[in-house]
PDB file of N, CA and C in Angstrom:
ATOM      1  N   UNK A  11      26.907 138.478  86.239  1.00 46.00           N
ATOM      2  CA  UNK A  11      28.205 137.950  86.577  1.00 46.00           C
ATOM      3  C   UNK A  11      28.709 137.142  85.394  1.00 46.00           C
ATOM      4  N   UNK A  12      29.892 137.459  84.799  1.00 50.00           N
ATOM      5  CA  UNK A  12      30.301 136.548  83.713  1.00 50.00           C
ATOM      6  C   UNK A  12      31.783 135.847  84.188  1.00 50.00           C
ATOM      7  N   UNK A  13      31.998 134.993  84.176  1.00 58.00           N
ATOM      8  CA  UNK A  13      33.195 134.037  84.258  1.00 58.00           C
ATOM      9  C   UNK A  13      33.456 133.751  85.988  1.00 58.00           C
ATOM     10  N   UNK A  14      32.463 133.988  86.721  1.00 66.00           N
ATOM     11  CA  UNK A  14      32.449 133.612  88.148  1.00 66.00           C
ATOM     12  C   UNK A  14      33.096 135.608  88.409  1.00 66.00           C
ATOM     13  N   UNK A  15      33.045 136.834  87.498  1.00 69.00           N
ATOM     14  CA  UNK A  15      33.249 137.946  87.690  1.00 69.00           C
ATOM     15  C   UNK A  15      32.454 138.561  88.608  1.00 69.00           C
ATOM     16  N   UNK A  16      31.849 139.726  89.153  1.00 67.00           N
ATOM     17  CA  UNK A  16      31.485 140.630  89.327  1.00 67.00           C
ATOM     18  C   UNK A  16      30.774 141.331  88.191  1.00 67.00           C
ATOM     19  N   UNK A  17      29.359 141.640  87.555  1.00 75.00           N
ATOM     20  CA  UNK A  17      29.304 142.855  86.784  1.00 75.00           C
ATOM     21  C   UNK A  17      29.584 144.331  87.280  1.00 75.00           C
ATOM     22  N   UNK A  18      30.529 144.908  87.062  1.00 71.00           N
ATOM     23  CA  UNK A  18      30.668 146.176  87.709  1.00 71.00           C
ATOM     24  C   UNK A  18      29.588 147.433  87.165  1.00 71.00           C
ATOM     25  N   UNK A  19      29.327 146.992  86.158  1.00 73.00           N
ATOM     26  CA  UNK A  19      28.415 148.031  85.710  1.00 73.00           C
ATOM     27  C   UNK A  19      26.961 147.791  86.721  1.00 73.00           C
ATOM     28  N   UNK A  20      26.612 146.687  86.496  1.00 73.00           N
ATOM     29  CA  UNK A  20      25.264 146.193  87.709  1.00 73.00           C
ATOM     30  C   UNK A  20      25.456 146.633  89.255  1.00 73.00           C
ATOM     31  N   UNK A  21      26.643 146.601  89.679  1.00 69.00           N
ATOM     32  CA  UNK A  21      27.368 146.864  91.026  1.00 69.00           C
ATOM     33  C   UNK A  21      27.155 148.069  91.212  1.00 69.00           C
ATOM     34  N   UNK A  22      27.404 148.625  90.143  1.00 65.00           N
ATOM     35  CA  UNK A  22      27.740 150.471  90.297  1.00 65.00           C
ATOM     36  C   UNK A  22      25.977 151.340  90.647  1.00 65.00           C
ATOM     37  N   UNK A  23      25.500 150.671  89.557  1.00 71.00           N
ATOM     38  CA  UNK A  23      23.815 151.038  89.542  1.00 71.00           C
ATOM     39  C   UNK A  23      23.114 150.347  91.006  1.00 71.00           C
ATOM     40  N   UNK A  24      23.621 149.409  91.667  1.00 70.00           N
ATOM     41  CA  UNK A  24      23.091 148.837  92.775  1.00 70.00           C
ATOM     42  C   UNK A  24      23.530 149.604  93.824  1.00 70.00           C
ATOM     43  N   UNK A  25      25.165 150.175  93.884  1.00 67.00           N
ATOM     44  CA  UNK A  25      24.993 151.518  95.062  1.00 67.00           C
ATOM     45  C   UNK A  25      24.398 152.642  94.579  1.00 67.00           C
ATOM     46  N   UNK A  26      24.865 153.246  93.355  1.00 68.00           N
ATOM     47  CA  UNK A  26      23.675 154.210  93.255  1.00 68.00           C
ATOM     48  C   UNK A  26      22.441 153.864  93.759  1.00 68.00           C
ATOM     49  N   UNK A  27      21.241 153.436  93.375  1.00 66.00           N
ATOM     50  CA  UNK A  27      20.011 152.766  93.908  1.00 66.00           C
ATOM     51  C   UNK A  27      20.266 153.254  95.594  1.00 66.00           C
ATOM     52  N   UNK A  28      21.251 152.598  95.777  1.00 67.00           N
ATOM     53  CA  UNK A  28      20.839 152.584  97.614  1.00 67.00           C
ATOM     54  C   UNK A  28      21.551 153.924  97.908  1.00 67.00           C
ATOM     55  N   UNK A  29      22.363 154.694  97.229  1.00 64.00           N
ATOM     56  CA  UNK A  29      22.453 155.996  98.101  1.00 64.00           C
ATOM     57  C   UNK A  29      20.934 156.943  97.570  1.00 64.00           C
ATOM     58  N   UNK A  30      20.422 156.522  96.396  1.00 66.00           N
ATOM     59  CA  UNK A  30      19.462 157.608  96.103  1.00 66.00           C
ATOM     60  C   UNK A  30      18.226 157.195  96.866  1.00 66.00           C
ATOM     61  N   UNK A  31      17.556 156.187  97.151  1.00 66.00           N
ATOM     62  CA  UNK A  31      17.029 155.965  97.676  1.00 66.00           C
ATOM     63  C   UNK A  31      16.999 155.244  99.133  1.00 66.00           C
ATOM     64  N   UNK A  32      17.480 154.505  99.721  1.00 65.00           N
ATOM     65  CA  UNK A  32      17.954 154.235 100.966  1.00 65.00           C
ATOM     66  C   UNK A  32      19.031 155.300 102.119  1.00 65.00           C
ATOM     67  N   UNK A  33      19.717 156.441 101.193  1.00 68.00           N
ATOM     68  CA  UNK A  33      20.873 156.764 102.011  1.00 68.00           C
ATOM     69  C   UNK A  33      20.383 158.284 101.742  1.00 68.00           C
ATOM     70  N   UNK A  34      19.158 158.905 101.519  1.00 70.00           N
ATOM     71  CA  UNK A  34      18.624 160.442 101.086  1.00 70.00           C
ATOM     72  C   UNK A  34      19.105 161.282 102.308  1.00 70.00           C
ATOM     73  N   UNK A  35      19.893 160.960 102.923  1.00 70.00           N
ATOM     74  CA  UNK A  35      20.495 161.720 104.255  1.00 70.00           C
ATOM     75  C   UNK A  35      21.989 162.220 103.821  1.00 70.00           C
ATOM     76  N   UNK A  36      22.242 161.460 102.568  1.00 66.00           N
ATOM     77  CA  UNK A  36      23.577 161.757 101.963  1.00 66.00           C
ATOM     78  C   UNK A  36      23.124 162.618 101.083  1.00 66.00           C
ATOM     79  N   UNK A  37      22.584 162.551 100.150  1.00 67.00           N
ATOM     80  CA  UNK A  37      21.943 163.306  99.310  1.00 67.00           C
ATOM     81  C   UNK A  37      21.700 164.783 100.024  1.00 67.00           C
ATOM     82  N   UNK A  38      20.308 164.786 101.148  1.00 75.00           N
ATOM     83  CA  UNK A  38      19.599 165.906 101.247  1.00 75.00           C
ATOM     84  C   UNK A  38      20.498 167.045 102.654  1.00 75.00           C
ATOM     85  N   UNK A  39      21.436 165.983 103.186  1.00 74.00           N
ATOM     86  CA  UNK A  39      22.358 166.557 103.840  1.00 74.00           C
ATOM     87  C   UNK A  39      22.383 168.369 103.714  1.00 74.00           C
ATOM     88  N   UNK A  40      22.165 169.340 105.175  1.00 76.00           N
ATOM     89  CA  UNK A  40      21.862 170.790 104.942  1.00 76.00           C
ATOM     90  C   UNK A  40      23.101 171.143 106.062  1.00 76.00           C
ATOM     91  N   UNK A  41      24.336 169.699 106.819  1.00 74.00           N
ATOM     92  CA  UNK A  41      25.062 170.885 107.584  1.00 74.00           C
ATOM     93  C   UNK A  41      25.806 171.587 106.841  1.00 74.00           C
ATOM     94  N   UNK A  42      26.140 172.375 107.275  1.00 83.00           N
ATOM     95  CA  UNK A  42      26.807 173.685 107.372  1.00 83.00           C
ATOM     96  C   UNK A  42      28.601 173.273 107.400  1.00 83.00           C
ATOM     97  N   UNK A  43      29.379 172.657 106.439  1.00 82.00           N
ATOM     98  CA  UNK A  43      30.632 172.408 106.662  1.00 82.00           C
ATOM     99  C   UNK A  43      31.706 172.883 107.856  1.00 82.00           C
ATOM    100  N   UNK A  44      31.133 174.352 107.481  1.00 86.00           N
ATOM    101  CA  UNK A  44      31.873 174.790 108.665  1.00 86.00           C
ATOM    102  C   UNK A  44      31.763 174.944 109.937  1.00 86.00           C
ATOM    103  N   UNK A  45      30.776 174.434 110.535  1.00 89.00           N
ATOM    104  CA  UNK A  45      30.413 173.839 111.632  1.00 89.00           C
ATOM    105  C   UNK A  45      31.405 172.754 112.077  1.00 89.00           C
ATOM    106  N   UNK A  46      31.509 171.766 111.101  1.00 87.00           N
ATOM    107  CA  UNK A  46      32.332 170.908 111.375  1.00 87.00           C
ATOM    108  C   UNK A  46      33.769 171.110 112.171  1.00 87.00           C
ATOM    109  N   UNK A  47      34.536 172.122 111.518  1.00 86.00           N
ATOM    110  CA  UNK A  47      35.582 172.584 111.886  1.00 86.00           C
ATOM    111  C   UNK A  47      35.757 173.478 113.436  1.00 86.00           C
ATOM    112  N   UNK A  48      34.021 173.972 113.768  1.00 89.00           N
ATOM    113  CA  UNK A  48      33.747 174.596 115.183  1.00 89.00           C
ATOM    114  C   UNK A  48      33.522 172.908 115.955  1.00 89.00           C
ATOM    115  N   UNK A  49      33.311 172.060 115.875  1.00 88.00           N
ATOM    116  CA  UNK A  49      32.908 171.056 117.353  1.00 88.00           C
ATOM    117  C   UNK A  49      33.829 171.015 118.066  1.00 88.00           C
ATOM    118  N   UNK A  50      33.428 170.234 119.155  1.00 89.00           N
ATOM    119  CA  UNK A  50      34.641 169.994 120.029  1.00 89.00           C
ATOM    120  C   UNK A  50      34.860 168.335 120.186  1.00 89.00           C
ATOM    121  N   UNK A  51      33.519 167.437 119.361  1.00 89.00           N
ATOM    122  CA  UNK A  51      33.508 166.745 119.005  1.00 89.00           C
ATOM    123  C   UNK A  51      34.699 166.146 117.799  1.00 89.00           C
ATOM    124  N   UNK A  52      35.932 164.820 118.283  1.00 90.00           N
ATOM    125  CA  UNK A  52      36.938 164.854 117.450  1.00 90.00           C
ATOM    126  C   UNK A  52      36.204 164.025 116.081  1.00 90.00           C
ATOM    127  N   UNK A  53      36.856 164.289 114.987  1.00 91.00           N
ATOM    128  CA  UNK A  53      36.702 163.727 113.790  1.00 91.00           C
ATOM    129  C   UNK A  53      37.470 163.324 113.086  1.00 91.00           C
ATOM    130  N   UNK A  54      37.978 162.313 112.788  1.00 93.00           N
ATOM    131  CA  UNK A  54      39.324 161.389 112.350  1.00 93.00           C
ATOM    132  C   UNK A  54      38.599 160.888 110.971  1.00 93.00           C
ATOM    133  N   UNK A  55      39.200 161.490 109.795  1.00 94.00           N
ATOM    134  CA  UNK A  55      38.673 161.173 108.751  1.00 94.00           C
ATOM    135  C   UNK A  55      39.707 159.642 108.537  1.00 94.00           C
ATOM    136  N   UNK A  56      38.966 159.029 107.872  1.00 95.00           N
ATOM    137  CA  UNK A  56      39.582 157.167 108.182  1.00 95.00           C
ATOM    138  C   UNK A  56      39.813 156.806 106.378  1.00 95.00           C
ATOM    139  N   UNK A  57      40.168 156.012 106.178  1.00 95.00           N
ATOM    140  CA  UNK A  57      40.174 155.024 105.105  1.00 95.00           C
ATOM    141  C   UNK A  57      40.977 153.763 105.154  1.00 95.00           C
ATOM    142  N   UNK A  58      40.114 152.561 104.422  1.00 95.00           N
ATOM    143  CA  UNK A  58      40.647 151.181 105.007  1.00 95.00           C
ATOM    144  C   UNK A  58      41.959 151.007 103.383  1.00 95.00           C
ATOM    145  N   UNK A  59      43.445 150.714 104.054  1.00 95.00           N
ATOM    146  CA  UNK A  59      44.391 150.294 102.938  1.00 95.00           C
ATOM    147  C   UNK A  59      43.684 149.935 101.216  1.00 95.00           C
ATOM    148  N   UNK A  60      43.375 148.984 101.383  1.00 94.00           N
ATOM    149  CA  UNK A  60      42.667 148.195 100.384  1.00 94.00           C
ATOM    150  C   UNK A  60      41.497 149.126  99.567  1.00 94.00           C
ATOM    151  N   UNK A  61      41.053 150.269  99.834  1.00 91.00           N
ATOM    152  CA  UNK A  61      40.069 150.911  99.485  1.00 91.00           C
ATOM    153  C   UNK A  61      40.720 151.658  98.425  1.00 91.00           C
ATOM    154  N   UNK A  62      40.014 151.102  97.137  1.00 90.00           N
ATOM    155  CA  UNK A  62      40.275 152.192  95.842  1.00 90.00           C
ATOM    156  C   UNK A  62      40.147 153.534  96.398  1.00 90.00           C
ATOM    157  N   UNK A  63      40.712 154.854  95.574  1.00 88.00           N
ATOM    158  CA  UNK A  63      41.223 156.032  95.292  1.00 88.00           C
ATOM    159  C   UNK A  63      39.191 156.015  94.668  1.00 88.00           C
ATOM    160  N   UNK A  64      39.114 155.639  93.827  1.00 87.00           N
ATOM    161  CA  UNK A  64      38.002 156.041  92.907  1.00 87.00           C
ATOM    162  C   UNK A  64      36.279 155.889  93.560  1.00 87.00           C
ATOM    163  N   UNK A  65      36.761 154.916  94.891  1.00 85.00           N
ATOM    164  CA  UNK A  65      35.694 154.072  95.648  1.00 85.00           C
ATOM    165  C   UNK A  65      35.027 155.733  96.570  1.00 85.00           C
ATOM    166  N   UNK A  66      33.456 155.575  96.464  1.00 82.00           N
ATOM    167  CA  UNK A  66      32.903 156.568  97.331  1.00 82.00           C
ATOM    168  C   UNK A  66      33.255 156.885  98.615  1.00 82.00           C
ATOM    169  N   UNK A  67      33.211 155.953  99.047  1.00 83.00           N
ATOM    170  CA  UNK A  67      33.598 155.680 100.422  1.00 83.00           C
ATOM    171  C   UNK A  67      34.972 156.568 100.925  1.00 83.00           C
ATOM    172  N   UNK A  68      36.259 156.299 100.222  1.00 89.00           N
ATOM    173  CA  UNK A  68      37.841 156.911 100.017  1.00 89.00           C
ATOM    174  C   UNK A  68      37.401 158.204  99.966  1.00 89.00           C
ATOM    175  N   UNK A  69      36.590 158.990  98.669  1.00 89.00           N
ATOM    176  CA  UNK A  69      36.764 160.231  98.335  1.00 89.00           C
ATOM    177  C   UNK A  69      36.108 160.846  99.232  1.00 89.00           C
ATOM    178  N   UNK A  70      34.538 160.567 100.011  1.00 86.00           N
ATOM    179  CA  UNK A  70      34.284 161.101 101.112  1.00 86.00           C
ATOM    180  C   UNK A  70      35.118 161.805 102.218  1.00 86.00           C
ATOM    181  N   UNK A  71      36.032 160.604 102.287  1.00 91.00           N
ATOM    182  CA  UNK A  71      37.317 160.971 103.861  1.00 91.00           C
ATOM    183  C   UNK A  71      37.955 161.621 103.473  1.00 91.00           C
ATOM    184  N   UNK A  72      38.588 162.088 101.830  1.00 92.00           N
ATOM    185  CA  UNK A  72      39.629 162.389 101.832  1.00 92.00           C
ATOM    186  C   UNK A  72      39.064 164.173 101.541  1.00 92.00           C
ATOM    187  N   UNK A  73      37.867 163.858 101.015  1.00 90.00           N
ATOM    188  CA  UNK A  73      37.260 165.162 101.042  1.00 90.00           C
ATOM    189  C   UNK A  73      36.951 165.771 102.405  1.00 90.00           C
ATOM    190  N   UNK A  74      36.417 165.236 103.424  1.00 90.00           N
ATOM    191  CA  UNK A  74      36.515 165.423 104.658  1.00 90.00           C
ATOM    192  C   UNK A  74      37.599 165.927 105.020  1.00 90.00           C
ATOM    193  N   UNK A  75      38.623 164.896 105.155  1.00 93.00           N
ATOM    194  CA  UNK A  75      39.839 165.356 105.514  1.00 93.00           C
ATOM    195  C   UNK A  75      40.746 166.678 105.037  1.00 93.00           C
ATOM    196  N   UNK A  76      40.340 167.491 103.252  1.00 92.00           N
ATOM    197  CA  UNK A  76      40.559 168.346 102.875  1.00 92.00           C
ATOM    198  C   UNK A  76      39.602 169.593 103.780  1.00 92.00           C
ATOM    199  N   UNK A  77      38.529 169.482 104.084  1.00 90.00           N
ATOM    200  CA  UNK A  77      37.531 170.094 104.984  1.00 90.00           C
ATOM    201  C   UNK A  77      38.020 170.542 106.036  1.00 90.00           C
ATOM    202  N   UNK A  78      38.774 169.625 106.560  1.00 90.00           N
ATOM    203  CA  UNK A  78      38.769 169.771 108.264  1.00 90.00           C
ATOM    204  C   UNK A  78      40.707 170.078 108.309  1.00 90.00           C
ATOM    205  N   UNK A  79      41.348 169.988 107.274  1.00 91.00           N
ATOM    206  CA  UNK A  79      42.443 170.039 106.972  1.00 91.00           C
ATOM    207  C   UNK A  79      43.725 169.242 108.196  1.00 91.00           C
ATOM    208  N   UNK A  80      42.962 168.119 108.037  1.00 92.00           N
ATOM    209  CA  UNK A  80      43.218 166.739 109.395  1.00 92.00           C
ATOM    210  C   UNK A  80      43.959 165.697 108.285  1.00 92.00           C
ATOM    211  N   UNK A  81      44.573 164.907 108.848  1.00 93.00           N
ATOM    212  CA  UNK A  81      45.623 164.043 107.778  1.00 93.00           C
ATOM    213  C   UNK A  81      44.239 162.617 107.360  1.00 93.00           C
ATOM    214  N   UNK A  82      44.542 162.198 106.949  1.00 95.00           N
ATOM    215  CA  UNK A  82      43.332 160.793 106.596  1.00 95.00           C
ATOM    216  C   UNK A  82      44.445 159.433 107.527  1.00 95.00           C
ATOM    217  N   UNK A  83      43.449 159.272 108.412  1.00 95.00           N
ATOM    218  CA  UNK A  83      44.106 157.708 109.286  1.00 95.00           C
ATOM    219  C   UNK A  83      43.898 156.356 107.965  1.00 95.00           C
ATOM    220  N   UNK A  84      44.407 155.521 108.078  1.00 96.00           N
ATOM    221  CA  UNK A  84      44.651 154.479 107.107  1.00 96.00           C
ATOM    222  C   UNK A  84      44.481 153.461 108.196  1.00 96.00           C
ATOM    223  N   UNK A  85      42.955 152.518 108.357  1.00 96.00           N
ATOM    224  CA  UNK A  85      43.060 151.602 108.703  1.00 96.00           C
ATOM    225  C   UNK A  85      43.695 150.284 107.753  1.00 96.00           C
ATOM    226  N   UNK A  86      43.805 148.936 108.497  1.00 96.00           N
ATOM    227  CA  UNK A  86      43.736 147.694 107.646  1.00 96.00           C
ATOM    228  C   UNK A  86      42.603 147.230 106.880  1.00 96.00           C
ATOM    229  N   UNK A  87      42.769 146.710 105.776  1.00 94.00           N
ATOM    230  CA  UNK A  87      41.468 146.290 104.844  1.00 94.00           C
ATOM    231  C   UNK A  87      40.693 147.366 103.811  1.00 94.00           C
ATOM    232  N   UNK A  88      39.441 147.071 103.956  1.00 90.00           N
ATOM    233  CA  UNK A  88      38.902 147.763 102.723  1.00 90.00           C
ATOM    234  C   UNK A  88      37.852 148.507 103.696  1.00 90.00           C
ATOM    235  N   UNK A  89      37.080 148.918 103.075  1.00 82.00           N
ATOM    236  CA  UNK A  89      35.937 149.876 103.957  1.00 82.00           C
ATOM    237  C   UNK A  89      35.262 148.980 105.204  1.00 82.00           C
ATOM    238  N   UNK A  90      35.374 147.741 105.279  1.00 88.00           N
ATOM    239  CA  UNK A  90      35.206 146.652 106.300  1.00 88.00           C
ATOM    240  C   UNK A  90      35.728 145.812 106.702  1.00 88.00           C
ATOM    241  N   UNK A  91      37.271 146.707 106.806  1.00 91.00           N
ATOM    242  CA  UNK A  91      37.988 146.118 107.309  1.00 91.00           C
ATOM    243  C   UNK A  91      38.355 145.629 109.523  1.00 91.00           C
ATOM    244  N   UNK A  92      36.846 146.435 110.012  1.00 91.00           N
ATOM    245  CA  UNK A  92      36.939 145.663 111.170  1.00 91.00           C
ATOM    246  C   UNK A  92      36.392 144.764 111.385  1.00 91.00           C
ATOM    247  N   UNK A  93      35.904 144.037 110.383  1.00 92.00           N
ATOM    248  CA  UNK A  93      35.801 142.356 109.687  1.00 92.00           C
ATOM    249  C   UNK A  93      36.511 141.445 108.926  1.00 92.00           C
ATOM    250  N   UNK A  94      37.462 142.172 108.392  1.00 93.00           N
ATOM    251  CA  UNK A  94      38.126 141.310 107.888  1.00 93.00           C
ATOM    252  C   UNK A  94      39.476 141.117 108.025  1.00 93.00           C
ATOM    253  N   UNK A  95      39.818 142.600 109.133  1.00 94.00           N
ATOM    254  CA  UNK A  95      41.086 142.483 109.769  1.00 94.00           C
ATOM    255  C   UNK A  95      40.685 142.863 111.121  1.00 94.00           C
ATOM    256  N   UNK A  96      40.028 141.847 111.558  1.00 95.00           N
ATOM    257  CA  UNK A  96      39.645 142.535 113.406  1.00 95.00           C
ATOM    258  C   UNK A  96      40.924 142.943 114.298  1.00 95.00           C
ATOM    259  N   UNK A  97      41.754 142.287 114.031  1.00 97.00           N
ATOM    260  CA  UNK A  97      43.175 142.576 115.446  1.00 97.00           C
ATOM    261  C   UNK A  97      44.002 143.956 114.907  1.00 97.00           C
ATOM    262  N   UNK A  98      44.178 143.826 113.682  1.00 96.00           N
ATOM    263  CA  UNK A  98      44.910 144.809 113.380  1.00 96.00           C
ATOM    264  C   UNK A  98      43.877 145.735 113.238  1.00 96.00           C
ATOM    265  N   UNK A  99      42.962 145.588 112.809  1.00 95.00           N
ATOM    266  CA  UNK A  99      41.765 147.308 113.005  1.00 95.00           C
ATOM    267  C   UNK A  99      41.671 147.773 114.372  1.00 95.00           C
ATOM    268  N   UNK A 100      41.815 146.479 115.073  1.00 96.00           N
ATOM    269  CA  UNK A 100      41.469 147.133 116.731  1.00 96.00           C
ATOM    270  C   UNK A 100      42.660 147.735 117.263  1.00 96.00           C
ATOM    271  N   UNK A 101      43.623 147.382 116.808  1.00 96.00           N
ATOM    272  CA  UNK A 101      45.093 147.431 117.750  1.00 96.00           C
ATOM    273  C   UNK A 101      45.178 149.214 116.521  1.00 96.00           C
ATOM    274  N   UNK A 102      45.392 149.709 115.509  1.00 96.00           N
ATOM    275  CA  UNK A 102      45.059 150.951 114.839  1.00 96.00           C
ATOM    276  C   UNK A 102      44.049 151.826 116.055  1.00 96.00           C
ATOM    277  N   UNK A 103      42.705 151.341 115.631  1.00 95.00           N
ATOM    278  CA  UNK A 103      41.949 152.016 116.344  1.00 95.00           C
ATOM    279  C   UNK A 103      42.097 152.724 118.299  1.00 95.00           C
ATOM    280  N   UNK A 104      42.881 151.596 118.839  1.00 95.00           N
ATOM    281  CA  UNK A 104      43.185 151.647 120.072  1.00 95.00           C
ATOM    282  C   UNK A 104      44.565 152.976 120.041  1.00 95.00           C
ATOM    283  N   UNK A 105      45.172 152.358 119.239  1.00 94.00           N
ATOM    284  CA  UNK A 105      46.516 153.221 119.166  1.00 94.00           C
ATOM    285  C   UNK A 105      46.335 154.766 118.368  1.00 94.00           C
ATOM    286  N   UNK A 106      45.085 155.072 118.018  1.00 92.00           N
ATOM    287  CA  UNK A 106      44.368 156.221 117.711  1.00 92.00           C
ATOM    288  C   UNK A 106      43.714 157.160 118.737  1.00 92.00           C
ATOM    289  N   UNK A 107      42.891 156.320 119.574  1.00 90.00           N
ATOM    290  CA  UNK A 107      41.912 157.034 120.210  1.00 90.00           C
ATOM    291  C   UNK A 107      42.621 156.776 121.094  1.00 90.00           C
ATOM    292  N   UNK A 108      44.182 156.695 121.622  1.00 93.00           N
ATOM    293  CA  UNK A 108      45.201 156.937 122.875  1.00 93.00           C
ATOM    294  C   UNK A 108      45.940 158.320 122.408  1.00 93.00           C
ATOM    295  N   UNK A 109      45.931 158.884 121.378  1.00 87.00           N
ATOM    296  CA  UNK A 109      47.039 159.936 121.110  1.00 87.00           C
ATOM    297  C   UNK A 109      46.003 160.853 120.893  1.00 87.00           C
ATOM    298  N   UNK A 110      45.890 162.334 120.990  1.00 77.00           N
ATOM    299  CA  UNK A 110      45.156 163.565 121.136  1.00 77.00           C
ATOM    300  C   UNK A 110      46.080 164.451 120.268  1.00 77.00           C
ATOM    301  N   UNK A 111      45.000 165.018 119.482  1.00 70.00           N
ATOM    302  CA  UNK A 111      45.432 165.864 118.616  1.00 70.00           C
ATOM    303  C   UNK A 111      46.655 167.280 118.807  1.00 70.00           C
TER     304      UNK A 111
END
């Protein structure tokens, strides 16, 4: 950390670390994409406002969302944002899972 900063380079190598080793379900992942598009199970690809374009988390959904060819929902906040915007994530979320595709 320099000037009360963030090292982003240290940051970056610290999620790597935990998806290669803690998250090997992302990694070794064998479904079948197009399965996805057969459930009957709904899938609302999400992203929180505040969430970089470049952030893993964003490109997942939006790749998802290219997958399933479903629009990307835009919660409040950043990827945790039903912590750091509880009313407005809930009042989104509520006003989501009331409307059917």
């Amino acid at each position: 950390m320099q000037h009360g900063r963030p090292d982003r380079a240290a940051c970056g190598r610290a999620v790597s670390g935990t998806i290669e080793h803690d998250l090997s379900a992302v990694i070794e992942d064998t479904l079948d994409p197009a399965e996805l598009t057969r459930t009957q199970t709904r899938i609302v690809p999400a992203v929180g406002a505040d969430t970089p374009a470049r952030v893993f988390d964003r490109r997942c959904a939006t790749e998802l969302a290219d997958l399933l060819g479903a629009e990307i929902q835009t919660f409040p906040g950043g990827h945790n944002g039903n912590t750091t915007h509880p009313r407005a994530y809930a009042e989104k979320l509520r006003s989501l899972l009331a409307t059917r595709p």
